[in-house]
Amino acid sequence: DTAVSQTPKYLVTQMGNDKSIKCEQNLGHDTMYWYKQDSKKFLKIMFSYNNKELIINETVPNRFSPKSPDKAHLNLHINSLELGDSAVYFCASSRYTDLPYGYTFGSGTRLTVV
Amino acid sequence: QQQVKQSPQSLIVQKGGISIINCAYENTAFDYFPWYQQFPGKGPALLIAIRPDVSEKKEGRFTISFNKSAKQFSLHIMDSQPGDSATYFCAATSTDSWGKFQFGAGTQVVVTP
């Protein structure tokens, strides 16, 4: 019974390709996030959606486009992949009225661009 | 720039010893300070957290000490066990920031038997 699940867990792709990472949560949360963890393990927020509406949009190249079809799903699409996009991407979720409590991370997607 | 500075980068401690990790922040709007534990191949998991209206919080072997005037907080792991070997992140956020957490750079803790 995974609370925040991401697919795929590993993704190896060539430079210039377009790829998507999917995230789903079954916690009944209404707010979802994408974080990037670089090779030095530094975690930085990229995006957040609340009830399908974009609420946090950090300085991220516009090759990255999040999409939230409903409040239980938040996908990340990356165009024209570059070597520097190699990282672990974490999805997280929370309930807005419980913030900052109840923040739950997924297990991550390790993206390797070759 | 990093809004939360964490030290040390890594730490080796013997079983039964005390691990201490320190964090400092600048933004006085932060009002929630969690610590996360991350094992290899897993996502960060909440370990313990504190609000600035208390100076210390203890949960089992884990204690947060908070110094509001110095804008510093620290994690103490008492009686460290090999199973505590992980990367620890401090973080900070403000209640009105929609859950936007600022993370420290992480501390890799290795507990030797």
mmCIF file with all atom_site columns, C-alpha atoms in Angstrom:
data_model
loop_
_atom_site.group_PDB
_atom_site.id
_atom_site.type_symbol
_atom_site.label_atom_id
_atom_site.label_alt_id
_atom_site.label_comp_id
_atom_site.label_asym_id
_atom_site.label_entity_id
_atom_site.label_seq_id
_atom_site.pdbx_PDB_ins_code
_atom_site.Cartn_x
_atom_site.Cartn_y
_atom_site.Cartn_z
_atom_site.occupancy
_atom_site.B_iso_or_equiv
_atom_site.pdbx_formal_charge
_atom_site.auth_seq_id
_atom_site.auth_comp_id
_atom_site.auth_asym_id
_atom_site.auth_atom_id
_atom_site.pdbx_PDB_model_num
ATOM 1   C CA . ASP A 1 1   ? 0.000  0.000  0.000   1.00 0.00 ? 1   ASP A CA 1
ATOM 2   C CA . THR A 1 2   ? 2.405  2.647  -1.235  1.00 0.00 ? 2   THR A CA 1
ATOM 3   C CA . ALA A 1 3   ? 1.315  6.139  -0.184  1.00 0.00 ? 3   ALA A CA 1
ATOM 4   C CA . VAL A 1 4   ? 3.225  8.168  -2.802  1.00 0.00 ? 4   VAL A CA 1
ATOM 5   C CA . SER A 1 5   ? 4.337  6.108  -5.753  1.00 0.00 ? 5   SER A CA 1
ATOM 6   C CA . GLN A 1 6   ? 6.514  7.164  -8.667  1.00 0.00 ? 6   GLN A CA 1
ATOM 7   C CA . THR A 1 7   ? 7.168  5.446  -11.949 1.00 0.00 ? 7   THR A CA 1
ATOM 8   C CA . PRO A 1 8   ? 9.585  4.567  -13.263 1.00 0.00 ? 8   PRO A CA 1
ATOM 9   C CA . LYS A 1 9   ? 12.103 4.069  -10.458 1.00 0.00 ? 9   LYS A CA 1
ATOM 10  C CA . TYR A 1 10  ? 15.029 4.227  -12.888 1.00 0.00 ? 10  TYR A CA 1
ATOM 11  C CA . LEU A 1 11  ? 15.195 5.979  -16.241 1.00 0.00 ? 11  LEU A CA 1
ATOM 12  C CA . VAL A 1 12  ? 18.221 5.983  -18.534 1.00 0.00 ? 12  VAL A CA 1
ATOM 13  C CA . THR A 1 13  ? 17.900 7.986  -21.723 1.00 0.00 ? 13  THR A CA 1
ATOM 14  C CA . GLN A 1 14  ? 19.915 9.823  -24.326 1.00 0.00 ? 14  GLN A CA 1
ATOM 15  C CA . MET A 1 15  ? 20.445 13.554 -24.572 1.00 0.00 ? 15  MET A CA 1
ATOM 16  C CA . GLY A 1 16  ? 17.763 15.292 -26.575 1.00 0.00 ? 16  GLY A CA 1
ATOM 17  C CA . ASN A 1 17  ? 15.009 12.794 -25.743 1.00 0.00 ? 17  ASN A CA 1
ATOM 18  C CA . ASP A 1 18  ? 11.691 13.674 -24.099 1.00 0.00 ? 18  ASP A CA 1
ATOM 19  C CA . LYS A 1 19  ? 10.613 11.688 -21.049 1.00 0.00 ? 19  LYS A CA 1
ATOM 20  C CA . SER A 1 20  ? 7.902  11.677 -18.386 1.00 0.00 ? 20  SER A CA 1
ATOM 21  C CA . ILE A 1 21  ? 7.848  10.675 -14.738 1.00 0.00 ? 21  ILE A CA 1
ATOM 22  C CA . LYS A 1 22  ? 4.536  9.845  -13.099 1.00 0.00 ? 22  LYS A CA 1
ATOM 23  C CA . CYS A 1 23  ? 3.463  10.317 -9.504  1.00 0.00 ? 23  CYS A CA 1
ATOM 24  C CA . GLU A 1 24  ? 0.342  9.123  -7.750  1.00 0.00 ? 24  GLU A CA 1
ATOM 25  C CA . GLN A 1 25  ? -0.737 9.420  -4.116  1.00 0.00 ? 25  GLN A CA 1
ATOM 26  C CA . ASN A 1 26  ? -3.501 7.553  -2.309  1.00 0.00 ? 26  ASN A CA 1
ATOM 27  C CA . LEU A 1 27  ? -3.429 9.629  0.873   1.00 0.00 ? 27  LEU A CA 1
ATOM 28  C CA . GLY A 1 28  ? -6.311 11.888 -0.044  1.00 0.00 ? 28  GLY A CA 1
ATOM 29  C CA . HIS A 1 29  ? -3.931 14.856 -0.177  1.00 0.00 ? 29  HIS A CA 1
ATOM 30  C CA . ASP A 1 30  ? -4.708 17.872 -2.330  1.00 0.00 ? 30  ASP A CA 1
ATOM 31  C CA . THR A 1 31  ? -1.224 19.338 -2.786  1.00 0.00 ? 31  THR A CA 1
ATOM 32  C CA . MET A 1 32  ? 1.642  17.687 -4.644  1.00 0.00 ? 32  MET A CA 1
ATOM 33  C CA . TYR A 1 33  ? 5.256  18.645 -5.267  1.00 0.00 ? 33  TYR A CA 1
ATOM 34  C CA . TRP A 1 34  ? 8.279  17.837 -7.383  1.00 0.00 ? 34  TRP A CA 1
ATOM 35  C CA . TYR A 1 35  ? 11.766 18.070 -5.887  1.00 0.00 ? 35  TYR A CA 1
ATOM 36  C CA . LYS A 1 36  ? 15.123 17.537 -7.571  1.00 0.00 ? 36  LYS A CA 1
ATOM 37  C CA . GLN A 1 37  ? 18.011 15.937 -5.653  1.00 0.00 ? 37  GLN A CA 1
ATOM 38  C CA . ASP A 1 38  ? 21.340 16.515 -7.375  1.00 0.00 ? 38  ASP A CA 1
ATOM 39  C CA . SER A 1 39  ? 24.491 14.416 -7.247  1.00 0.00 ? 39  SER A CA 1
ATOM 40  C CA . LYS A 1 40  ? 25.511 16.106 -3.983  1.00 0.00 ? 40  LYS A CA 1
ATOM 41  C CA . LYS A 1 41  ? 22.141 15.104 -2.495  1.00 0.00 ? 41  LYS A CA 1
ATOM 42  C CA . PHE A 1 42  ? 20.912 18.709 -2.339  1.00 0.00 ? 42  PHE A CA 1
ATOM 43  C CA . LEU A 1 43  ? 17.105 18.773 -2.420  1.00 0.00 ? 43  LEU A CA 1
ATOM 44  C CA . LYS A 1 44  ? 15.370 21.667 -4.134  1.00 0.00 ? 44  LYS A CA 1
ATOM 45  C CA . ILE A 1 45  ? 11.696 22.242 -4.824  1.00 0.00 ? 45  ILE A CA 1
ATOM 46  C CA . MET A 1 46  ? 10.665 22.620 -8.457  1.00 0.00 ? 46  MET A CA 1
ATOM 47  C CA . PHE A 1 47  ? 6.872  22.791 -8.607  1.00 0.00 ? 47  PHE A CA 1
ATOM 48  C CA . SER A 1 48  ? 3.746  22.412 -6.537  1.00 0.00 ? 48  SER A CA 1
ATOM 49  C CA . TYR A 1 49  ? 0.105  21.908 -7.463  1.00 0.00 ? 49  TYR A CA 1
ATOM 50  C CA . ASN A 1 50  ? -2.919 22.358 -5.253  1.00 0.00 ? 50  ASN A CA 1
ATOM 51  C CA . ASN A 1 51  ? -6.133 20.818 -6.594  1.00 0.00 ? 51  ASN A CA 1
ATOM 52  C CA . LYS A 1 52  ? -4.683 20.796 -10.120 1.00 0.00 ? 52  LYS A CA 1
ATOM 53  C CA . GLU A 1 53  ? -3.613 24.445 -9.908  1.00 0.00 ? 53  GLU A CA 1
ATOM 54  C CA . LEU A 1 54  ? 0.061  25.441 -10.129 1.00 0.00 ? 54  LEU A CA 1
ATOM 55  C CA . ILE A 1 55  ? 1.027  27.280 -6.920  1.00 0.00 ? 55  ILE A CA 1
ATOM 56  C CA . ILE A 1 56  ? 4.829  27.026 -6.779  1.00 0.00 ? 56  ILE A CA 1
ATOM 57  C CA . ASN A 1 57  ? 6.986  27.397 -9.861  1.00 0.00 ? 57  ASN A CA 1
ATOM 58  C CA . GLU A 1 58  ? 10.651 27.797 -9.007  1.00 0.00 ? 58  GLU A CA 1
ATOM 59  C CA . THR A 1 59  ? 13.316 28.904 -11.467 1.00 0.00 ? 59  THR A CA 1
ATOM 60  C CA . VAL A 1 60  ? 13.288 25.781 -13.568 1.00 0.00 ? 60  VAL A CA 1
ATOM 61  C CA . PRO A 1 61  ? 14.053 25.585 -17.314 1.00 0.00 ? 61  PRO A CA 1
ATOM 62  C CA . ASN A 1 62  ? 10.842 25.605 -19.317 1.00 0.00 ? 62  ASN A CA 1
ATOM 63  C CA . ARG A 1 63  ? 11.846 22.212 -20.725 1.00 0.00 ? 63  ARG A CA 1
ATOM 64  C CA . PHE A 1 64  ? 10.279 20.921 -17.510 1.00 0.00 ? 64  PHE A CA 1
ATOM 65  C CA . SER A 1 65  ? 6.505  20.913 -17.555 1.00 0.00 ? 65  SER A CA 1
ATOM 66  C CA . PRO A 1 66  ? 4.391  19.533 -14.739 1.00 0.00 ? 66  PRO A CA 1
ATOM 67  C CA . LYS A 1 67  ? 0.873  18.323 -15.385 1.00 0.00 ? 67  LYS A CA 1
ATOM 68  C CA . SER A 1 68  ? -1.778 17.468 -12.825 1.00 0.00 ? 68  SER A CA 1
ATOM 69  C CA . PRO A 1 69  ? -4.778 15.643 -14.351 1.00 0.00 ? 69  PRO A CA 1
ATOM 70  C CA . ASP A 1 70  ? -6.404 15.377 -10.917 1.00 0.00 ? 70  ASP A CA 1
ATOM 71  C CA . LYS A 1 71  ? -5.391 16.026 -7.334  1.00 0.00 ? 71  LYS A CA 1
ATOM 72  C CA . ALA A 1 72  ? -4.044 12.482 -6.866  1.00 0.00 ? 72  ALA A CA 1
ATOM 73  C CA . HIS A 1 73  ? -1.617 12.672 -9.781  1.00 0.00 ? 73  HIS A CA 1
ATOM 74  C CA . LEU A 1 74  ? 1.258  14.947 -10.716 1.00 0.00 ? 74  LEU A CA 1
ATOM 75  C CA . ASN A 1 75  ? 3.414  14.107 -13.701 1.00 0.00 ? 75  ASN A CA 1
ATOM 76  C CA . LEU A 1 76  ? 6.667  15.695 -14.815 1.00 0.00 ? 76  LEU A CA 1
ATOM 77  C CA . HIS A 1 77  ? 7.483  15.929 -18.500 1.00 0.00 ? 77  HIS A CA 1
ATOM 78  C CA . ILE A 1 78  ? 10.988 16.865 -19.564 1.00 0.00 ? 78  ILE A CA 1
ATOM 79  C CA . ASN A 1 79  ? 11.795 17.911 -23.136 1.00 0.00 ? 79  ASN A CA 1
ATOM 80  C CA . SER A 1 80  ? 15.175 17.880 -24.841 1.00 0.00 ? 80  SER A CA 1
ATOM 81  C CA . LEU A 1 81  ? 16.967 16.189 -21.964 1.00 0.00 ? 81  LEU A CA 1
ATOM 82  C CA . GLU A 1 82  ? 20.437 17.447 -21.065 1.00 0.00 ? 82  GLU A CA 1
ATOM 83  C CA . LEU A 1 83  ? 23.277 15.828 -19.132 1.00 0.00 ? 83  LEU A CA 1
ATOM 84  C CA . GLY A 1 84  ? 22.663 18.234 -16.239 1.00 0.00 ? 84  GLY A CA 1
ATOM 85  C CA . ASP A 1 85  ? 19.148 16.898 -15.812 1.00 0.00 ? 85  ASP A CA 1
ATOM 86  C CA . SER A 1 86  ? 20.615 13.707 -14.367 1.00 0.00 ? 86  SER A CA 1
ATOM 87  C CA . ALA A 1 87  ? 19.364 13.579 -10.780 1.00 0.00 ? 87  ALA A CA 1
ATOM 88  C CA . VAL A 1 88  ? 16.875 11.879 -8.514  1.00 0.00 ? 88  VAL A CA 1
ATOM 89  C CA . TYR A 1 89  ? 13.423 13.404 -8.764  1.00 0.00 ? 89  TYR A CA 1
ATOM 90  C CA . PHE A 1 90  ? 11.116 13.107 -5.775  1.00 0.00 ? 90  PHE A CA 1
ATOM 91  C CA . CYS A 1 91  ? 7.392  13.583 -5.685  1.00 0.00 ? 91  CYS A CA 1
ATOM 92  C CA . ALA A 1 92  ? 5.764  14.581 -2.399  1.00 0.00 ? 92  ALA A CA 1
ATOM 93  C CA . SER A 1 93  ? 2.260  15.312 -1.227  1.00 0.00 ? 93  SER A CA 1
ATOM 94  C CA . SER A 1 94  ? 0.411  16.963 1.642   1.00 0.00 ? 94  SER A CA 1
ATOM 95  C CA . ARG A 1 95  ? -3.007 18.227 2.606   1.00 0.00 ? 95  ARG A CA 1
ATOM 96  C CA . TYR A 1 96  ? -3.071 21.997 2.401   1.00 0.00 ? 96  TYR A CA 1
ATOM 97  C CA . THR A 1 97  ? -5.032 22.434 5.627   1.00 0.00 ? 97  THR A CA 1
ATOM 98  C CA . ASP A 1 98  ? -2.502 20.250 7.483   1.00 0.00 ? 98  ASP A CA 1
ATOM 99  C CA . LEU A 1 99  ? 0.601  22.110 6.241   1.00 0.00 ? 99  LEU A CA 1
ATOM 100 C CA . PRO A 1 100 ? 3.387  22.013 7.178   1.00 0.00 ? 100 PRO A CA 1
ATOM 101 C CA . TYR A 1 101 ? 2.525  18.633 8.694   1.00 0.00 ? 101 TYR A CA 1
ATOM 102 C CA . GLY A 1 102 ? 1.792  15.431 6.858   1.00 0.00 ? 102 GLY A CA 1
ATOM 103 C CA . TYR A 1 103 ? 4.358  15.941 4.121   1.00 0.00 ? 103 TYR A CA 1
ATOM 104 C CA . THR A 1 104 ? 5.114  12.577 2.474   1.00 0.00 ? 104 THR A CA 1
ATOM 105 C CA . PHE A 1 105 ? 7.795  11.826 -0.113  1.00 0.00 ? 105 PHE A CA 1
ATOM 106 C CA . GLY A 1 106 ? 7.848  9.101  -2.731  1.00 0.00 ? 106 GLY A CA 1
ATOM 107 C CA . SER A 1 107 ? 10.855 6.835  -3.230  1.00 0.00 ? 107 SER A CA 1
ATOM 108 C CA . GLY A 1 108 ? 12.269 8.803  -6.119  1.00 0.00 ? 108 GLY A CA 1
ATOM 109 C CA . THR A 1 109 ? 13.039 8.355  -9.813  1.00 0.00 ? 109 THR A CA 1
ATOM 110 C CA . ARG A 1 110 ? 16.709 8.206  -10.721 1.00 0.00 ? 110 ARG A CA 1
ATOM 111 C CA . LEU A 1 111 ? 17.113 9.846  -14.137 1.00 0.00 ? 111 LEU A CA 1
ATOM 112 C CA . THR A 1 112 ? 20.385 9.316  -15.969 1.00 0.00 ? 112 THR A CA 1
ATOM 113 C CA . VAL A 1 113 ? 20.982 11.194 -19.201 1.00 0.00 ? 113 VAL A CA 1
ATOM 114 C CA . VAL A 1 114 ? 23.787 9.790  -21.366 1.00 0.00 ? 114 VAL A CA 1
ATOM 115 C CA . GLN B 2 1   ? 21.636 30.669 -2.344  1.00 0.00 ? 1   GLN B CA 1
ATOM 116 C CA . GLN B 2 2   ? 21.026 28.117 0.336   1.00 0.00 ? 2   GLN B CA 1
ATOM 117 C CA . GLN B 2 3   ? 18.648 29.434 2.975   1.00 0.00 ? 3   GLN B CA 1
ATOM 118 C CA . VAL B 2 4   ? 19.489 26.655 5.416   1.00 0.00 ? 4   VAL B CA 1
ATOM 119 C CA . LYS B 2 5   ? 23.130 25.808 6.082   1.00 0.00 ? 5   LYS B CA 1
ATOM 120 C CA . GLN B 2 6   ? 23.900 22.367 7.499   1.00 0.00 ? 6   GLN B CA 1
ATOM 121 C CA . SER B 2 7   ? 27.090 20.910 8.994   1.00 0.00 ? 7   SER B CA 1
ATOM 122 C CA . PRO B 2 8   ? 28.997 18.665 9.042   1.00 0.00 ? 8   PRO B CA 1
ATOM 123 C CA . GLN B 2 9   ? 28.803 17.097 5.603   1.00 0.00 ? 9   GLN B CA 1
ATOM 124 C CA . SER B 2 10  ? 29.576 13.691 7.047   1.00 0.00 ? 10  SER B CA 1
ATOM 125 C CA . LEU B 2 11  ? 29.970 12.097 10.427  1.00 0.00 ? 11  LEU B CA 1
ATOM 126 C CA . ILE B 2 12  ? 31.345 8.803  11.674  1.00 0.00 ? 12  ILE B CA 1
ATOM 127 C CA . VAL B 2 13  ? 30.329 7.756  15.167  1.00 0.00 ? 13  VAL B CA 1
ATOM 128 C CA . GLN B 2 14  ? 30.764 4.562  17.135  1.00 0.00 ? 14  GLN B CA 1
ATOM 129 C CA . LYS B 2 15  ? 27.810 2.513  18.235  1.00 0.00 ? 15  LYS B CA 1
ATOM 130 C CA . GLY B 2 16  ? 26.457 3.974  21.460  1.00 0.00 ? 16  GLY B CA 1
ATOM 131 C CA . GLY B 2 17  ? 27.901 7.405  20.751  1.00 0.00 ? 17  GLY B CA 1
ATOM 132 C CA . ILE B 2 18  ? 26.156 10.720 20.159  1.00 0.00 ? 18  ILE B CA 1
ATOM 133 C CA . SER B 2 19  ? 25.684 12.183 16.681  1.00 0.00 ? 19  SER B CA 1
ATOM 134 C CA . ILE B 2 20  ? 25.224 15.955 16.470  1.00 0.00 ? 20  ILE B CA 1
ATOM 135 C CA . ILE B 2 21  ? 24.191 17.798 13.322  1.00 0.00 ? 21  ILE B CA 1
ATOM 136 C CA . ASN B 2 22  ? 23.807 21.563 13.174  1.00 0.00 ? 22  ASN B CA 1
ATOM 137 C CA . CYS B 2 23  ? 21.738 23.870 10.999  1.00 0.00 ? 23  CYS B CA 1
ATOM 138 C CA . ALA B 2 24  ? 21.470 27.638 10.687  1.00 0.00 ? 24  ALA B CA 1
ATOM 139 C CA . TYR B 2 25  ? 18.903 29.768 8.880   1.00 0.00 ? 25  TYR B CA 1
ATOM 140 C CA . GLU B 2 26  ? 18.435 33.428 8.008   1.00 0.00 ? 26  GLU B CA 1
ATOM 141 C CA . ASN B 2 27  ? 14.757 33.832 7.199   1.00 0.00 ? 27  ASN B CA 1
ATOM 142 C CA . THR B 2 28  ? 12.936 34.817 10.392  1.00 0.00 ? 28  THR B CA 1
ATOM 143 C CA . ALA B 2 29  ? 9.620  33.978 8.718   1.00 0.00 ? 29  ALA B CA 1
ATOM 144 C CA . PHE B 2 30  ? 10.417 30.269 9.032   1.00 0.00 ? 30  PHE B CA 1
ATOM 145 C CA . ASP B 2 31  ? 8.227  28.730 11.701  1.00 0.00 ? 31  ASP B CA 1
ATOM 146 C CA . TYR B 2 32  ? 8.587  24.988 11.262  1.00 0.00 ? 32  TYR B CA 1
ATOM 147 C CA . PHE B 2 33  ? 11.848 23.063 11.365  1.00 0.00 ? 33  PHE B CA 1
ATOM 148 C CA . PRO B 2 34  ? 11.781 19.341 10.537  1.00 0.00 ? 34  PRO B CA 1
ATOM 149 C CA . TRP B 2 35  ? 14.541 16.804 10.269  1.00 0.00 ? 35  TRP B CA 1
ATOM 150 C CA . TYR B 2 36  ? 14.347 14.143 7.591   1.00 0.00 ? 36  TYR B CA 1
ATOM 151 C CA . GLN B 2 37  ? 16.111 10.793 7.423   1.00 0.00 ? 37  GLN B CA 1
ATOM 152 C CA . GLN B 2 38  ? 16.946 9.276  4.053   1.00 0.00 ? 38  GLN B CA 1
ATOM 153 C CA . PHE B 2 39  ? 18.197 5.752  3.397   1.00 0.00 ? 39  PHE B CA 1
ATOM 154 C CA . PRO B 2 40  ? 19.819 4.844  0.049   1.00 0.00 ? 40  PRO B CA 1
ATOM 155 C CA . GLY B 2 41  ? 17.221 4.379  -2.670  1.00 0.00 ? 41  GLY B CA 1
ATOM 156 C CA . LYS B 2 42  ? 14.427 5.822  -0.540  1.00 0.00 ? 42  LYS B CA 1
ATOM 157 C CA . GLY B 2 43  ? 12.722 9.161  -0.190  1.00 0.00 ? 43  GLY B CA 1
ATOM 158 C CA . PRO B 2 44  ? 13.253 11.436 2.827   1.00 0.00 ? 44  PRO B CA 1
ATOM 159 C CA . ALA B 2 45  ? 11.089 10.472 5.794   1.00 0.00 ? 45  ALA B CA 1
ATOM 160 C CA . LEU B 2 46  ? 10.123 12.825 8.607   1.00 0.00 ? 46  LEU B CA 1
ATOM 161 C CA . LEU B 2 47  ? 12.061 12.037 11.771  1.00 0.00 ? 47  LEU B CA 1
ATOM 162 C CA . ILE B 2 48  ? 11.204 14.840 14.193  1.00 0.00 ? 48  ILE B CA 1
ATOM 163 C CA . ALA B 2 49  ? 10.199 18.490 13.943  1.00 0.00 ? 49  ALA B CA 1
ATOM 164 C CA . ILE B 2 50  ? 10.004 21.593 16.105  1.00 0.00 ? 50  ILE B CA 1
ATOM 165 C CA . ARG B 2 51  ? 8.244  24.930 16.200  1.00 0.00 ? 51  ARG B CA 1
ATOM 166 C CA . PRO B 2 52  ? 10.147 28.048 17.357  1.00 0.00 ? 52  PRO B CA 1
ATOM 167 C CA . ASP B 2 53  ? 8.047  28.450 20.495  1.00 0.00 ? 53  ASP B CA 1
ATOM 168 C CA . VAL B 2 54  ? 9.934  25.613 22.218  1.00 0.00 ? 54  VAL B CA 1
ATOM 169 C CA . SER B 2 55  ? 13.676 25.199 22.745  1.00 0.00 ? 55  SER B CA 1
ATOM 170 C CA . GLU B 2 56  ? 13.836 21.425 22.759  1.00 0.00 ? 56  GLU B CA 1
ATOM 171 C CA . LYS B 2 57  ? 11.868 18.424 21.576  1.00 0.00 ? 57  LYS B CA 1
ATOM 172 C CA . LYS B 2 58  ? 12.686 14.819 22.276  1.00 0.00 ? 58  LYS B CA 1
ATOM 173 C CA . GLU B 2 59  ? 11.356 11.678 20.640  1.00 0.00 ? 59  GLU B CA 1
ATOM 174 C CA . GLY B 2 60  ? 13.053 8.507  21.786  1.00 0.00 ? 60  GLY B CA 1
ATOM 175 C CA . ARG B 2 61  ? 16.774 8.779  21.033  1.00 0.00 ? 61  ARG B CA 1
ATOM 176 C CA . PHE B 2 62  ? 16.306 11.860 18.822  1.00 0.00 ? 62  PHE B CA 1
ATOM 177 C CA . THR B 2 63  ? 16.338 15.413 20.208  1.00 0.00 ? 63  THR B CA 1
ATOM 178 C CA . ILE B 2 64  ? 16.061 18.771 18.485  1.00 0.00 ? 64  ILE B CA 1
ATOM 179 C CA . SER B 2 65  ? 17.586 21.774 20.216  1.00 0.00 ? 65  SER B CA 1
ATOM 180 C CA . PHE B 2 66  ? 16.389 25.143 18.959  1.00 0.00 ? 66  PHE B CA 1
ATOM 181 C CA . ASN B 2 67  ? 17.964 28.570 19.543  1.00 0.00 ? 67  ASN B CA 1
ATOM 182 C CA . LYS B 2 68  ? 15.659 31.220 18.111  1.00 0.00 ? 68  LYS B CA 1
ATOM 183 C CA . SER B 2 69  ? 17.917 34.198 18.857  1.00 0.00 ? 69  SER B CA 1
ATOM 184 C CA . ALA B 2 70  ? 20.896 32.545 17.150  1.00 0.00 ? 70  ALA B CA 1
ATOM 185 C CA . LYS B 2 71  ? 18.694 31.162 14.331  1.00 0.00 ? 71  LYS B CA 1
ATOM 186 C CA . GLN B 2 72  ? 20.198 27.739 14.819  1.00 0.00 ? 72  GLN B CA 1
ATOM 187 C CA . PHE B 2 73  ? 18.858 24.283 15.494  1.00 0.00 ? 73  PHE B CA 1
ATOM 188 C CA . SER B 2 74  ? 20.494 20.928 15.893  1.00 0.00 ? 74  SER B CA 1
ATOM 189 C CA . LEU B 2 75  ? 19.716 17.220 15.918  1.00 0.00 ? 75  LEU B CA 1
ATOM 190 C CA . HIS B 2 76  ? 21.188 14.980 18.571  1.00 0.00 ? 76  HIS B CA 1
ATOM 191 C CA . ILE B 2 77  ? 21.060 11.211 18.099  1.00 0.00 ? 77  ILE B CA 1
ATOM 192 C CA . MET B 2 78  ? 21.736 9.524  21.416  1.00 0.00 ? 78  MET B CA 1
ATOM 193 C CA . ASP B 2 79  ? 23.010 5.935  21.730  1.00 0.00 ? 79  ASP B CA 1
ATOM 194 C CA . SER B 2 80  ? 23.625 5.822  17.962  1.00 0.00 ? 80  SER B CA 1
ATOM 195 C CA . GLN B 2 81  ? 22.953 2.448  16.324  1.00 0.00 ? 81  GLN B CA 1
ATOM 196 C CA . PRO B 2 82  ? 24.175 0.992  13.005  1.00 0.00 ? 82  PRO B CA 1
ATOM 197 C CA . GLY B 2 83  ? 20.569 1.211  11.771  1.00 0.00 ? 83  GLY B CA 1
ATOM 198 C CA . ASP B 2 84  ? 20.805 4.998  12.162  1.00 0.00 ? 84  ASP B CA 1
ATOM 199 C CA . SER B 2 85  ? 23.351 5.115  9.314   1.00 0.00 ? 85  SER B CA 1
ATOM 200 C CA . ALA B 2 86  ? 21.628 7.363  6.776   1.00 0.00 ? 86  ALA B CA 1
ATOM 201 C CA . THR B 2 87  ? 21.644 10.877 5.365   1.00 0.00 ? 87  THR B CA 1
ATOM 202 C CA . TYR B 2 88  ? 19.959 13.464 7.564   1.00 0.00 ? 88  TYR B CA 1
ATOM 203 C CA . PHE B 2 89  ? 18.486 16.690 6.250   1.00 0.00 ? 89  PHE B CA 1
ATOM 204 C CA . CYS B 2 90  ? 17.340 19.680 8.217   1.00 0.00 ? 90  CYS B CA 1
ATOM 205 C CA . ALA B 2 91  ? 14.673 21.819 6.627   1.00 0.00 ? 91  ALA B CA 1
ATOM 206 C CA . ALA B 2 92  ? 12.662 24.943 7.268   1.00 0.00 ? 92  ALA B CA 1
ATOM 207 C CA . THR B 2 93  ? 9.440  26.423 6.014   1.00 0.00 ? 93  THR B CA 1
ATOM 208 C CA . SER B 2 94  ? 6.886  29.057 6.894   1.00 0.00 ? 94  SER B CA 1
ATOM 209 C CA . THR B 2 95  ? 3.263  28.097 7.402   1.00 0.00 ? 95  THR B CA 1
ATOM 210 C CA . ASP B 2 96  ? 2.067  30.399 4.631   1.00 0.00 ? 96  ASP B CA 1
ATOM 211 C CA . SER B 2 97  ? 4.478  29.124 1.978   1.00 0.00 ? 97  SER B CA 1
ATOM 212 C CA . TRP B 2 98  ? 2.278  26.324 0.608   1.00 0.00 ? 98  TRP B CA 1
ATOM 213 C CA . GLY B 2 99  ? 4.674  23.674 1.867   1.00 0.00 ? 99  GLY B CA 1
ATOM 214 C CA . LYS B 2 100 ? 7.773  25.055 0.178   1.00 0.00 ? 100 LYS B CA 1
ATOM 215 C CA . PHE B 2 101 ? 10.580 23.533 2.234   1.00 0.00 ? 101 PHE B CA 1
ATOM 216 C CA . GLN B 2 102 ? 14.154 24.795 2.161   1.00 0.00 ? 102 GLN B CA 1
ATOM 217 C CA . PHE B 2 103 ? 16.530 21.922 2.808   1.00 0.00 ? 103 PHE B CA 1
ATOM 218 C CA . GLY B 2 104 ? 20.040 21.829 4.201   1.00 0.00 ? 104 GLY B CA 1
ATOM 219 C CA . ALA B 2 105 ? 22.702 20.069 2.156   1.00 0.00 ? 105 ALA B CA 1
ATOM 220 C CA . GLY B 2 106 ? 22.489 16.866 4.180   1.00 0.00 ? 106 GLY B CA 1
ATOM 221 C CA . THR B 2 107 ? 24.785 15.017 6.583   1.00 0.00 ? 107 THR B CA 1
ATOM 222 C CA . GLN B 2 108 ? 25.815 11.442 5.913   1.00 0.00 ? 108 GLN B CA 1
ATOM 223 C CA . VAL B 2 109 ? 25.997 9.617  9.237   1.00 0.00 ? 109 VAL B CA 1
ATOM 224 C CA . VAL B 2 110 ? 27.834 6.318  9.524   1.00 0.00 ? 110 VAL B CA 1
ATOM 225 C CA . VAL B 2 111 ? 27.552 4.408  12.784  1.00 0.00 ? 111 VAL B CA 1
ATOM 226 C CA . THR B 2 112 ? 30.302 1.816  13.167  1.00 0.00 ? 112 THR B CA 1
ATOM 227 C CA . PRO B 2 113 ? 29.650 -1.383 15.150  1.00 0.00 ? 113 PRO B CA 1
#
